[in-house]
mmCIF file of C-alpha atoms in Angstrom:
data_model
loop_
_atom_site.group_PDB
_atom_site.id
_atom_site.type_symbol
_atom_site.label_atom_id
_atom_site.label_comp_id
_atom_site.label_asym_id
_atom_site.label_seq_id
_atom_site.Cartn_x
_atom_site.Cartn_y
_atom_site.Cartn_z
ATOM 1 C CA MET A 1 -72.486 16.422 -111.316
ATOM 2 C CA THR A 2 -75.095 19.061 -110.516
ATOM 3 C CA LEU A 3 -74.216 22.725 -110.149
ATOM 4 C CA GLN A 4 -74.889 22.581 -106.404
ATOM 5 C CA ARG A 5 -72.465 19.685 -105.937
ATOM 6 C CA GLN A 6 -69.816 21.436 -108.031
ATOM 7 C CA ILE A 7 -70.099 24.585 -105.927
ATOM 8 C CA GLY A 8 -69.893 22.525 -102.736
ATOM 9 C CA PHE A 9 -66.809 20.677 -103.995
ATOM 10 C CA TRP A 10 -64.898 23.856 -104.921
ATOM 11 C CA LEU A 11 -65.892 25.678 -101.740
ATOM 12 C CA GLY A 12 -64.734 22.707 -99.673
ATOM 13 C CA SER A 13 -61.442 22.589 -101.576
ATOM 14 C CA LEU A 14 -60.935 26.321 -100.996
ATOM 15 C CA ILE A 15 -61.580 25.956 -97.250
ATOM 16 C CA VAL A 16 -59.104 23.070 -96.973
ATOM 17 C CA PHE A 17 -56.497 25.062 -98.905
ATOM 18 C CA VAL A 18 -56.902 28.129 -96.684
ATOM 19 C CA LEU A 19 -56.669 26.017 -93.501
ATOM 20 C CA PHE A 20 -53.529 24.389 -94.905
ATOM 21 C CA LEU A 21 -51.963 27.814 -95.463
ATOM 22 C CA VAL A 22 -52.950 29.039 -91.994
ATOM 23 C CA LEU A 23 -51.452 25.985 -90.270
ATOM 24 C CA LEU A 24 -48.176 26.159 -92.229
ATOM 25 C CA ARG A 25 -47.800 29.946 -92.479
ATOM 26 C CA ASP A 26 -44.572 29.942 -90.420
ATOM 27 C CA ILE A 27 -42.651 27.948 -93.050
ATOM 28 C CA LEU A 28 -44.175 29.355 -96.232
ATOM 29 C CA LEU A 29 -41.801 32.271 -96.837
ATOM 30 C CA PRO A 30 -38.998 30.433 -98.748
ATOM 31 C CA PHE A 31 -41.552 28.544 -100.854
ATOM 32 C CA ILE A 32 -43.520 31.673 -101.725
ATOM 33 C CA ALA A 33 -40.285 33.542 -102.494
ATOM 34 C CA ALA A 34 -39.108 30.665 -104.710
ATOM 35 C CA LEU A 35 -42.466 30.513 -106.486
ATOM 36 C CA ALA A 36 -42.381 34.256 -107.143
ATOM 37 C CA LEU A 37 -38.764 34.030 -108.341
ATOM 38 C CA ALA A 38 -39.542 31.174 -110.734
ATOM 39 C CA TYR A 39 -42.637 32.998 -111.995
ATOM 40 C CA LEU A 40 -40.608 36.146 -112.662
ATOM 41 C CA LEU A 41 -37.783 34.306 -114.415
ATOM 42 C CA ASP A 42 -39.903 31.948 -116.536
ATOM 43 C CA PRO A 43 -40.206 34.380 -119.515
ATOM 44 C CA LEU A 44 -36.407 34.720 -119.571
ATOM 45 C CA ALA A 45 -36.015 30.941 -119.550
ATOM 46 C CA ASP A 46 -38.518 30.647 -122.408
ATOM 47 C CA ARG A 47 -36.548 33.217 -124.403
ATOM 48 C CA LEU A 48 -33.285 31.312 -123.879
ATOM 49 C CA GLU A 49 -35.050 28.121 -124.970
ATOM 50 C CA ARG A 50 -36.152 29.813 -128.197
ATOM 51 C CA MET A 51 -32.493 30.734 -128.742
ATOM 52 C CA GLY A 52 -31.580 27.033 -128.739
ATOM 53 C CA MET A 53 -30.703 26.253 -125.107
ATOM 54 C CA SER A 54 -32.270 23.379 -123.234
ATOM 55 C CA ARG A 55 -34.586 24.152 -120.326
ATOM 56 C CA LEU A 56 -32.088 22.779 -117.809
ATOM 57 C CA ALA A 57 -29.178 24.795 -119.234
ATOM 58 C CA ALA A 58 -31.269 27.964 -119.377
ATOM 59 C CA THR A 59 -32.336 27.510 -115.753
ATOM 60 C CA ILE A 60 -28.764 26.929 -114.583
ATOM 61 C CA VAL A 61 -27.487 30.034 -116.399
ATOM 62 C CA ILE A 62 -30.301 32.233 -115.068
ATOM 63 C CA LEU A 63 -29.914 31.157 -111.453
ATOM 64 C CA ILE A 64 -26.108 31.395 -111.508
ATOM 65 C CA VAL A 65 -26.304 34.963 -112.827
ATOM 66 C CA PHE A 66 -29.010 35.833 -110.300
ATOM 67 C CA ILE A 67 -27.046 34.373 -107.376
ATOM 68 C CA LEU A 68 -23.865 36.165 -108.455
ATOM 69 C CA ILE A 69 -25.659 39.520 -108.655
ATOM 70 C CA PHE A 70 -27.292 38.916 -105.277
ATOM 71 C CA ALA A 71 -23.992 37.841 -103.679
ATOM 72 C CA VAL A 72 -22.124 40.899 -104.999
ATOM 73 C CA ALA A 73 -24.871 43.205 -103.761
ATOM 74 C CA LEU A 74 -24.864 41.460 -100.384
ATOM 75 C CA VAL A 75 -21.086 41.724 -100.013
ATOM 76 C CA LEU A 76 -21.121 45.410 -100.904
ATOM 77 C CA LEU A 77 -24.138 46.409 -98.834
ATOM 78 C CA ALA A 78 -24.100 44.016 -95.862
ATOM 79 C CA PRO A 79 -21.287 45.716 -93.882
ATOM 80 C CA LEU A 80 -22.787 49.187 -94.349
ATOM 81 C CA LEU A 81 -26.354 48.107 -93.569
ATOM 82 C CA GLY A 82 -25.273 45.957 -90.632
ATOM 83 C CA GLN A 83 -23.354 48.838 -89.091
ATOM 84 C CA GLN A 84 -26.258 51.235 -89.591
ATOM 85 C CA LEU A 85 -28.773 48.737 -88.211
ATOM 86 C CA ALA A 86 -26.714 48.227 -85.065
ATOM 87 C CA GLY A 87 -26.413 51.992 -84.619
ATOM 88 C CA LEU A 88 -30.138 52.502 -85.167
ATOM 89 C CA VAL A 89 -31.023 49.870 -82.549
ATOM 90 C CA ALA A 90 -28.610 51.440 -80.052
ATOM 91 C CA ARG A 91 -29.838 55.016 -80.568
ATOM 92 C CA LEU A 92 -33.536 54.320 -81.000
ATOM 93 C CA PRO A 93 -34.578 54.721 -77.318
ATOM 94 C CA GLY A 94 -32.610 57.952 -76.856
ATOM 95 C CA ASP A 95 -33.830 59.466 -80.119
ATOM 96 C CA ALA A 96 -37.408 58.545 -79.278
ATOM 97 C CA ALA A 97 -37.116 60.243 -75.885
ATOM 98 C CA LYS A 98 -35.669 63.397 -77.503
ATOM 99 C CA LEU A 99 -38.439 63.441 -80.092
ATOM 100 C CA GLN A 100 -41.061 63.020 -77.363
ATOM 101 C CA ALA A 101 -39.613 65.916 -75.359
ATOM 102 C CA LEU A 102 -39.487 68.086 -78.470
ATOM 103 C CA LEU A 103 -43.114 67.377 -79.373
ATOM 104 C CA LEU A 104 -44.266 68.125 -75.830
ATOM 105 C CA GLU A 105 -42.209 71.303 -75.675
ATOM 106 C CA LYS A 106 -43.628 72.702 -78.889
ATOM 107 C CA GLY A 107 -47.147 71.372 -78.461
ATOM 108 C CA ALA A 108 -47.755 72.252 -74.813
ATOM 109 C CA PRO A 109 -48.585 75.958 -75.399
ATOM 110 C CA TRP A 110 -51.231 75.048 -77.974
ATOM 111 C CA LEU A 111 -52.762 72.404 -75.727
ATOM 112 C CA GLU A 112 -52.893 74.815 -72.776
ATOM 113 C CA ARG A 113 -54.516 77.473 -74.942
ATOM 114 C CA PHE A 114 -57.326 75.199 -76.150
ATOM 115 C CA GLY A 115 -57.737 72.666 -73.356
ATOM 116 C CA GLY A 116 -55.999 73.825 -70.229
ATOM 117 C CA GLY A 117 -53.561 72.011 -67.995
ATOM 118 C CA GLU A 118 -55.563 68.786 -67.739
ATOM 119 C CA LEU A 119 -55.481 68.248 -71.491
ATOM 120 C CA THR A 120 -51.749 68.978 -71.544
ATOM 121 C CA LYS A 121 -51.062 66.477 -68.785
ATOM 122 C CA GLU A 122 -53.219 63.838 -70.433
ATOM 123 C CA ALA A 123 -51.488 64.380 -73.778
ATOM 124 C CA GLN A 124 -48.081 64.066 -72.112
ATOM 125 C CA ASN A 125 -49.044 60.748 -70.542
ATOM 126 C CA SER A 126 -50.590 59.420 -73.751
ATOM 127 C CA LEU A 127 -47.656 60.476 -75.897
ATOM 128 C CA GLY A 128 -45.174 59.055 -73.428
ATOM 129 C CA ASN A 129 -46.952 55.696 -73.383
ATOM 130 C CA LEU A 130 -47.261 55.657 -77.171
ATOM 131 C CA VAL A 131 -43.626 56.480 -77.812
ATOM 132 C CA GLY A 132 -42.472 54.065 -75.133
ATOM 133 C CA GLU A 133 -44.492 51.178 -76.504
ATOM 134 C CA ALA A 134 -43.487 51.937 -80.096
ATOM 135 C CA THR A 135 -39.816 52.129 -79.154
ATOM 136 C CA LYS A 136 -40.006 48.921 -77.149
ATOM 137 C CA TRP A 137 -41.739 47.093 -79.995
ATOM 138 C CA ALA A 138 -39.379 48.383 -82.700
ATOM 139 C CA GLY A 139 -36.278 47.678 -80.616
ATOM 140 C CA GLY A 140 -37.458 44.185 -79.775
ATOM 141 C CA LEU A 141 -38.290 43.486 -83.408
ATOM 142 C CA LEU A 142 -34.927 44.678 -84.703
ATOM 143 C CA GLN A 143 -33.070 42.784 -82.015
ATOM 144 C CA SER A 144 -35.016 39.589 -82.698
ATOM 145 C CA LEU A 145 -34.011 39.747 -86.350
ATOM 146 C CA TRP A 146 -30.411 39.131 -85.320
ATOM 147 C CA THR A 147 -30.693 37.129 -82.116
ATOM 148 C CA GLY A 148 -33.890 35.108 -82.452
ATOM 149 C CA GLY A 149 -33.337 31.459 -83.296
ATOM 150 C CA THR A 150 -36.484 31.286 -85.402
ATOM 151 C CA ALA A 151 -35.484 34.398 -87.311
ATOM 152 C CA ILE A 152 -32.016 32.989 -87.985
ATOM 153 C CA VAL A 153 -33.553 29.759 -89.274
ATOM 154 C CA GLY A 154 -35.951 31.806 -91.398
ATOM 155 C CA VAL A 155 -33.150 33.886 -92.912
ATOM 156 C CA PHE A 156 -31.073 30.756 -93.517
ATOM 157 C CA SER A 157 -33.971 29.002 -95.226
ATOM 158 C CA LEU A 158 -34.732 32.106 -97.276
ATOM 159 C CA LEU A 159 -31.144 32.472 -98.517
ATOM 160 C CA VAL A 160 -30.346 28.765 -98.992
ATOM 161 C CA LEU A 161 -33.614 26.980 -99.725
ATOM 162 C CA THR A 162 -35.177 29.624 -101.958
ATOM 163 C CA PRO A 163 -32.642 29.273 -104.841
ATOM 164 C CA VAL A 164 -32.848 25.465 -104.648
ATOM 165 C CA ILE A 165 -36.656 25.422 -104.696
ATOM 166 C CA ALA A 166 -36.728 28.067 -107.428
ATOM 167 C CA PHE A 167 -34.343 25.943 -109.535
ATOM 168 C CA TYR A 168 -36.634 22.895 -109.476
ATOM 169 C CA LEU A 169 -39.737 25.001 -110.068
ATOM 170 C CA LEU A 170 -38.165 26.819 -113.017
ATOM 171 C CA VAL A 171 -36.947 23.594 -114.643
ATOM 172 C CA ASP A 172 -40.402 21.990 -114.459
ATOM 173 C CA TRP A 173 -42.507 25.156 -114.850
ATOM 174 C CA ASP A 174 -43.941 24.451 -118.312
ATOM 175 C CA ARG A 175 -44.517 20.804 -117.418
ATOM 176 C CA MET A 176 -46.368 21.745 -114.233
ATOM 177 C CA VAL A 177 -48.536 24.251 -116.101
ATOM 178 C CA ALA A 178 -49.409 21.632 -118.722
ATOM 179 C CA THR A 179 -50.220 19.077 -116.029
ATOM 180 C CA VAL A 180 -52.519 21.442 -114.169
ATOM 181 C CA ASP A 181 -54.151 22.398 -117.470
ATOM 182 C CA SER A 182 -54.893 18.727 -118.139
ATOM 183 C CA TRP A 183 -56.782 18.538 -114.823
ATOM 184 C CA LEU A 184 -59.260 21.281 -115.761
ATOM 185 C CA PRO A 185 -62.902 20.237 -116.077
ATOM 186 C CA ARG A 186 -63.638 19.694 -119.765
ATOM 187 C CA ASP A 187 -66.919 21.597 -119.729
ATOM 188 C CA HIS A 188 -65.366 24.760 -118.242
ATOM 189 C CA ARG A 189 -61.823 24.556 -119.627
ATOM 190 C CA ASP A 190 -62.027 27.581 -121.922
ATOM 191 C CA THR A 191 -63.630 29.747 -119.234
ATOM 192 C CA ILE A 192 -60.975 28.779 -116.661
ATOM 193 C CA ARG A 193 -58.192 29.413 -119.151
ATOM 194 C CA GLY A 194 -59.554 32.882 -119.849
ATOM 195 C CA LEU A 195 -59.690 33.668 -116.137
ATOM 196 C CA VAL A 196 -56.148 32.375 -115.618
ATOM 197 C CA ARG A 197 -54.850 34.529 -118.484
ATOM 198 C CA GLU A 198 -56.522 37.569 -116.937
ATOM 199 C CA MET A 199 -54.994 36.734 -113.531
ATOM 200 C CA ASP A 200 -51.579 36.197 -115.125
ATOM 201 C CA THR A 201 -51.737 39.602 -116.809
ATOM 202 C CA ALA A 202 -52.597 41.315 -113.520
ATOM 203 C CA ILE A 203 -50.064 39.456 -111.354
ATOM 204 C CA ALA A 204 -47.195 39.522 -113.856
ATOM 205 C CA GLY A 205 -47.636 43.226 -114.505
ATOM 206 C CA PHE A 206 -47.607 43.982 -110.807
ATOM 207 C CA LEU A 207 -44.774 41.665 -109.724
ATOM 208 C CA ARG A 208 -42.318 42.482 -112.477
ATOM 209 C CA GLY A 209 -43.157 46.172 -112.583
ATOM 210 C CA GLN A 210 -43.315 46.671 -108.820
ATOM 211 C CA ALA A 211 -40.017 44.863 -108.260
ATOM 212 C CA LEU A 212 -38.308 47.360 -110.570
ATOM 213 C CA VAL A 213 -40.127 50.250 -108.886
ATOM 214 C CA CYS A 214 -38.885 49.056 -105.472
ATOM 215 C CA LEU A 215 -35.286 48.938 -106.687
ATOM 216 C CA LEU A 216 -35.491 52.424 -108.169
ATOM 217 C CA LEU A 217 -37.203 53.908 -105.115
ATOM 218 C CA GLY A 218 -34.812 52.234 -102.679
ATOM 219 C CA GLY A 219 -31.819 53.592 -104.549
ATOM 220 C CA PHE A 220 -33.341 57.069 -104.812
ATOM 221 C CA TYR A 221 -34.248 57.255 -101.113
ATOM 222 C CA ALA A 222 -30.882 55.856 -99.985
ATOM 223 C CA VAL A 223 -28.861 58.275 -102.118
ATOM 224 C CA GLY A 224 -31.098 61.255 -101.323
ATOM 225 C CA LEU A 225 -31.096 60.756 -97.558
ATOM 226 C CA SER A 226 -27.347 60.117 -97.543
ATOM 227 C CA LEU A 227 -26.723 63.348 -99.450
ATOM 228 C CA VAL A 228 -28.915 65.234 -96.979
ATOM 229 C CA GLY A 229 -26.771 63.783 -94.199
ATOM 230 C CA VAL A 230 -29.481 61.914 -92.270
ATOM 231 C CA ASN A 231 -28.110 59.304 -89.889
ATOM 232 C CA PHE A 232 -28.770 55.763 -91.187
ATOM 233 C CA GLY A 233 -29.985 57.306 -94.466
ATOM 234 C CA ALA A 234 -28.907 54.353 -96.622
ATOM 235 C CA LEU A 235 -30.620 51.859 -94.298
ATOM 236 C CA ILE A 236 -33.845 53.891 -94.118
ATOM 237 C CA GLY A 237 -33.881 54.318 -97.890
ATOM 238 C CA ILE A 238 -33.399 50.629 -98.632
ATOM 239 C CA ILE A 239 -36.032 49.637 -96.046
ATOM 240 C CA SER A 240 -38.460 52.114 -97.606
ATOM 241 C CA GLY A 241 -37.781 50.794 -101.098
ATOM 242 C CA PHE A 242 -38.211 47.174 -100.038
ATOM 243 C CA LEU A 243 -41.440 47.897 -98.166
ATOM 244 C CA SER A 244 -42.776 49.795 -101.188
ATOM 245 C CA PHE A 245 -43.730 46.358 -102.488
ATOM 246 C CA ILE A 246 -46.535 46.691 -99.929
ATOM 247 C CA PRO A 247 -48.498 49.756 -101.131
ATOM 248 C CA TYR A 248 -48.551 52.751 -98.763
ATOM 249 C CA VAL A 249 -46.518 50.936 -96.088
ATOM 250 C CA GLY A 250 -43.040 51.613 -97.462
ATOM 251 C CA SER A 251 -43.487 55.327 -98.101
ATOM 252 C CA LEU A 252 -45.144 56.007 -94.731
ATOM 253 C CA THR A 253 -42.578 53.959 -92.793
ATOM 254 C CA GLY A 254 -39.634 55.643 -94.497
ATOM 255 C CA LEU A 255 -41.157 59.108 -94.146
ATOM 256 C CA VAL A 256 -41.718 58.765 -90.401
ATOM 257 C CA LEU A 257 -38.261 57.270 -89.803
ATOM 258 C CA ALA A 258 -36.377 59.771 -91.953
ATOM 259 C CA VAL A 259 -38.115 62.907 -90.700
ATOM 260 C CA GLY A 260 -38.001 61.720 -87.077
ATOM 261 C CA VAL A 261 -34.277 60.896 -87.194
ATOM 262 C CA ALA A 262 -33.485 64.142 -89.043
ATOM 263 C CA THR A 263 -35.488 66.228 -86.547
ATOM 264 C CA VAL A 264 -33.630 64.766 -83.564
ATOM 265 C CA GLN A 265 -30.289 64.986 -85.362
ATOM 266 C CA PHE A 266 -30.478 68.586 -86.630
ATOM 267 C CA TRP A 267 -32.776 70.313 -84.121
ATOM 268 C CA PRO A 268 -33.343 73.310 -83.872
ATOM 269 C CA ASP A 269 -32.443 73.661 -87.569
ATOM 270 C CA TRP A 270 -35.534 72.744 -89.639
ATOM 271 C CA THR A 271 -33.695 72.913 -92.957
ATOM 272 C CA TRP A 272 -32.514 69.308 -93.060
ATOM 273 C CA PRO A 273 -35.701 67.661 -91.725
ATOM 274 C CA LEU A 274 -37.564 69.551 -94.454
ATOM 275 C CA ALA A 275 -34.943 68.360 -96.940
ATOM 276 C CA ALA A 276 -35.573 64.747 -95.820
ATOM 277 C CA LEU A 277 -39.294 65.390 -96.274
ATOM 278 C CA GLY A 278 -38.534 66.770 -99.736
ATOM 279 C CA VAL A 279 -36.674 63.565 -100.662
ATOM 280 C CA PHE A 280 -39.769 61.497 -99.912
ATOM 281 C CA LEU A 281 -42.100 63.936 -101.640
ATOM 282 C CA ALA A 282 -39.880 63.774 -104.722
ATOM 283 C CA GLY A 283 -39.845 59.970 -104.485
ATOM 284 C CA GLN A 284 -43.641 59.885 -104.282
ATOM 285 C CA PHE A 285 -43.867 62.187 -107.297
ATOM 286 C CA LEU A 286 -41.529 59.929 -109.287
ATOM 287 C CA GLU A 287 -43.399 56.809 -108.189
ATOM 288 C CA GLY A 288 -46.865 58.154 -108.948
ATOM 289 C CA ASN A 289 -46.114 59.976 -112.198
ATOM 290 C CA ILE A 290 -43.227 58.078 -113.799
ATOM 291 C CA PHE A 291 -42.382 54.717 -112.229
ATOM 292 C CA GLN A 292 -45.873 53.327 -111.597
ATOM 293 C CA PRO A 293 -47.453 54.400 -114.921
ATOM 294 C CA LYS A 294 -44.450 53.178 -116.928
ATOM 295 C CA PHE A 295 -43.631 49.879 -115.210
ATOM 296 C CA VAL A 296 -46.876 48.826 -113.492
ATOM 297 C CA GLY A 297 -49.741 50.802 -115.042
ATOM 298 C CA ASP A 298 -53.289 49.693 -114.255
ATOM 299 C CA SER A 299 -52.512 46.004 -114.573
ATOM 300 C CA ILE A 300 -53.702 45.072 -111.099
ATOM 301 C CA GLY A 301 -57.162 46.605 -111.521
ATOM 302 C CA VAL A 302 -57.949 46.797 -107.788
ATOM 303 C CA HIS A 303 -59.555 49.735 -105.984
ATOM 304 C CA PRO A 304 -57.331 51.292 -103.246
ATOM 305 C CA VAL A 305 -59.965 50.623 -100.557
ATOM 306 C CA TRP A 306 -60.079 46.930 -101.436
ATOM 307 C CA LEU A 307 -56.280 46.927 -101.536
ATOM 308 C CA MET A 308 -56.033 48.311 -97.998
ATOM 309 C CA PHE A 309 -58.575 45.750 -96.776
ATOM 310 C CA ALA A 310 -56.562 42.950 -98.399
ATOM 311 C CA LEU A 311 -53.359 44.170 -96.738
ATOM 312 C CA LEU A 312 -54.971 44.211 -93.291
ATOM 313 C CA ALA A 313 -56.799 40.899 -93.757
ATOM 314 C CA PHE A 314 -53.902 38.862 -95.164
ATOM 315 C CA GLY A 315 -51.433 40.505 -92.787
ATOM 316 C CA SER A 316 -53.619 39.477 -89.844
ATOM 317 C CA LEU A 317 -53.950 35.896 -91.105
ATOM 318 C CA PHE A 318 -50.419 35.200 -92.341
ATOM 319 C CA GLY A 319 -48.216 37.935 -90.835
ATOM 320 C CA PHE A 320 -45.403 39.326 -92.984
ATOM 321 C CA VAL A 321 -45.928 36.629 -95.622
ATOM 322 C CA GLY A 322 -49.539 37.749 -95.869
ATOM 323 C CA LEU A 323 -48.450 41.323 -96.535
ATOM 324 C CA LEU A 324 -46.197 40.155 -99.361
ATOM 325 C CA VAL A 325 -48.896 38.099 -101.099
ATOM 326 C CA ALA A 326 -51.820 40.424 -100.330
ATOM 327 C CA VAL A 327 -51.639 42.429 -103.557
ATOM 328 C CA PRO A 328 -51.334 39.437 -105.968
ATOM 329 C CA LEU A 329 -54.117 37.610 -104.141
ATOM 330 C CA ALA A 330 -56.243 40.759 -104.203
ATOM 331 C CA ALA A 331 -55.748 40.861 -107.980
ATOM 332 C CA VAL A 332 -56.832 37.214 -108.275
ATOM 333 C CA ILE A 333 -59.899 37.766 -106.105
ATOM 334 C CA GLY A 334 -60.707 40.887 -108.128
ATOM 335 C CA VAL A 335 -60.658 38.861 -111.376
ATOM 336 C CA LEU A 336 -62.943 36.225 -109.854
ATOM 337 C CA CYS A 337 -65.335 38.836 -108.464
ATOM 338 C CA ARG A 338 -65.579 40.591 -111.828
ATOM 339 C CA PHE A 339 -66.298 37.256 -113.514
ATOM 340 C CA ALA A 340 -68.971 36.434 -110.925
ATOM 341 C CA LEU A 341 -70.533 39.862 -111.460
ATOM 342 C CA ARG A 342 -70.616 39.352 -115.233
ATOM 343 C CA GLN A 343 -72.299 35.986 -114.761
ATOM 344 C CA TYR A 344 -74.854 37.501 -112.397
ATOM 345 C CA LEU A 345 -75.661 40.418 -114.713
ATOM 346 C CA GLY A 346 -76.274 37.970 -117.564
ATOM 347 C CA SER A 347 -78.461 35.628 -115.530
ATOM 348 C CA ASN A 348 -82.210 35.441 -115.030
ATOM 349 C CA LEU A 349 -81.626 36.136 -111.347
ATOM 350 C CA TYR A 350 -80.650 39.727 -112.265
ATOM 351 C CA ARG A 351 -82.921 40.301 -115.256
ATOM 352 C CA GLY A 352 -85.939 38.652 -113.664
ATOM 353 C CA LEU A 353 -87.063 36.842 -116.783
ATOM 354 C CA ALA A 354 -89.862 34.439 -115.989
ATOM 355 C CA PRO A 355 -89.832 31.079 -117.770
ATOM 356 C CA PRO A 356 -92.273 30.909 -120.670
ATOM 357 C CA GLN A 357 -95.760 29.695 -119.698
ATOM 358 C CA PRO A 358 -97.409 26.923 -121.688
ATOM 359 C CA LYS A 359 -100.007 28.246 -124.084
ATOM 360 C CA GLY A 360 -103.599 27.275 -123.407
ATOM 361 C CA ILE A 361 -106.171 26.257 -125.960
ATOM 362 C CA GLU A 362 -107.600 29.328 -127.653
ATOM 363 C CA VAL A 363 -111.332 29.190 -128.254
ATOM 364 C CA GLU A 364 -112.762 31.681 -130.722
ATOM 365 C CA ILE A 365 -116.419 32.535 -130.163
ATOM 366 C CA ASP A 366 -118.511 34.011 -132.932
ATOM 367 C CA LEU A 367 -120.826 36.463 -131.183
ATOM 368 C CA GLU A 368 -122.936 37.036 -134.287
ATOM 369 C CA ARG A 369 -124.386 33.559 -134.133
#
């Protein structure tokens, strides 16, 4: 098979795979969650196998322990989080209106000084529309999580199907890897294996490290905001920690929610809103200087600009599932791009080496004759 036909075959396969994902994106969440869970737990299963357990027994033990830990956490946290979520949904419109009035009250003198009454009126209308739309969207989203039939089915499938799918994937993980390895083209097997090892290093470092970072951040934010006395502090902290799996999104979301709720709750006292801000600044310091370097490091190897583009692109294509898989897929694409760049820099296309010309017949002329 010529190089052109190979490139056409793999590009066609990639297009079909992407179209398949786009068409089935609404049902992918439990399968992606199960795949990530099996991928994370495979090293533990391998270790139990080396200790003498069979693969099936190791998988059963791991999943039973995981389900028990998850069930205990759910029983302990579900009543508290459910109560806080219901209260947040009920108070969101009123708090948003108070925050809007506060911003207009404090900002109006500055707007009148620099732009006059027209600018103040325009800002009031714009801010009112923005806050109203944001409140409507957030309230509708939170309400749909509990009342929407599709959301209920999604939560049910996530909680019930994910452990079942993860069980089968974990049992057959090594067999599936060996089978896929046997399908690799013989001529490029070593190159593909090297790329896969590089991808595995990047993805494993991010997934396992970032999962631990999310747990630590969620606990820190929840405890810190609760100690400050912010309404719904535990809920906001856990949401922020969970969304920290998506870079930049979790910290910004939690910061806006916590400071906004604290401002409405404690106004005109600025002490506690600043304390809520301090909790998030301390969390960002811990994440950037301790948690990330220790548990994640530079394993992903992706520039922040490319990371933000990946978040927007995959989020637009696949919704929330796209946001969850954006960083691992960005790491994979980064590995492939670096490999393509190395191939290009070592090729004649970059160096411009012309093929050797055939030598002509050299005729030596004796001018003295």
